Amino acid sequence: MVIYINGQFLTKEKAVLSPFDHGFLYGMGLFETFRVYEGHPFLLDDHLERLNQGLEVLNINYRFEREETNNILQELLKVNHLNNAYLRLNVSAGIGDIGLQVEPYINPNILFFPKPLPQAGDLTEKKAVLLELRRNSPEGSERLKSHHFMNNILAKKEIGHAVDTEGIFLNEKGCIAEGIVSNIFWVKGNCLYTPSVQTGILNGITRQFVCELAKKHNLSVEEGLYSLEHSLEADEMFVTNSIQEIVPISTLEGHEFPGKRGQIVQLLHREYRHYCKSLWSRHGLRSE
């Protein structure tokens, strides 16, 4: 596999970073993962917008633009002979002295990692289990997609290797929050519910897109602080992320849901397929 690192395309064996990188020493780094469909990086603008906002918070002086980023991605796809792929864009703060730095980071390390994926397929449902581990609070005012991933790793360790299961966090106040690698939604009547970012969740790019998609189809969308019991009264439940897309949930805490037979999840999945090879941002839905 060839990766991109600081302007070079190198085999993964030749890619190196300094041990004095503050992404390694202090976790000062961010990443985005997104999916490429037939060469198109779906919702790339939204991923870059979130990344740029996070870089400001971490005081890393760098900004990503679509054209330059997409040029790198297209070359990376070409050299790896990929058309459908998983892409991870990683920004690490860069080299610094031992000790906490308050000055801006001006030479971050920038990496792109590709991984082959098959063509997107049909809905695949999962079971959900409630985690004993609680979702930790964000380090700042809002959760960033950062190198601080221990809470997620411990949660994954709790549920094990089962690929057909997603663990669901409650936050420290007992509100339903999100999955280990996903955001959670449930449907009751004509309303789509999802936990607010005030619960401490990551504001997922697919989460934001699904909210816009639901509104486009005249579903009301409510974001709030909800108990587990509220979600268990749902007609349908599903989770989302940028790689797995929309994943119907069949069971949670002994409650059964329609899973991939759910009407709303099928509607949203069809629409997702319609846009995934062309849309750069969720805002493109509003211009139609």
Tab-separated table of C-alpha atoms in Angstrom, residues 130-131 133-135 168-178 184 186 195-196 198-201 224-231:
chain	number	residue	atom	x	y	z
A	130	LEU	CA	-25.696	-1.242	26.123
A	131	LEU	CA	-22.172	-0.609	27.353
A	133	LEU	CA	-18.568	1.928	30.285
A	134	ARG	CA	-19.889	5.494	30.144
A	135	ARG	CA	-19.051	7.986	27.401
A	168	ILE	CA	-24.126	1.966	22.779
A	169	PHE	CA	-22.838	4.496	25.289
A	170	LEU	CA	-24.779	6.349	27.928
A	171	ASN	CA	-23.040	9.519	29.043
A	172	GLU	CA	-22.065	10.309	32.615
A	173	LYS	CA	-25.563	11.718	33.304
A	174	GLY	CA	-27.279	8.586	32.013
A	175	CYS	CA	-28.480	10.021	28.701
A	176	ILE	CA	-28.204	7.860	25.590
A	177	ALA	CA	-25.217	9.164	23.632
A	178	GLU	CA	-23.760	7.259	20.665
A	184	ILE	CA	-27.548	6.627	16.907
A	186	TRP	CA	-34.526	6.180	16.295
A	195	PRO	CA	-28.948	12.689	20.872
A	196	SER	CA	-27.792	16.297	20.980
A	198	GLN	CA	-24.674	18.460	24.367
A	199	THR	CA	-24.459	14.807	25.451
A	200	GLY	CA	-20.759	14.901	24.520
A	201	ILE	CA	-21.011	12.958	21.262
A	224	GLY	CA	-32.070	16.362	22.623
A	225	LEU	CA	-31.183	14.722	25.930
A	226	TYR	CA	-32.949	11.357	25.986
A	227	SER	CA	-33.166	8.414	28.331
A	228	LEU	CA	-32.557	4.878	27.149
A	229	GLU	CA	-36.248	4.198	27.784
A	230	HIS	CA	-37.214	6.883	25.268
A	231	SER	CA	-35.220	5.161	22.532
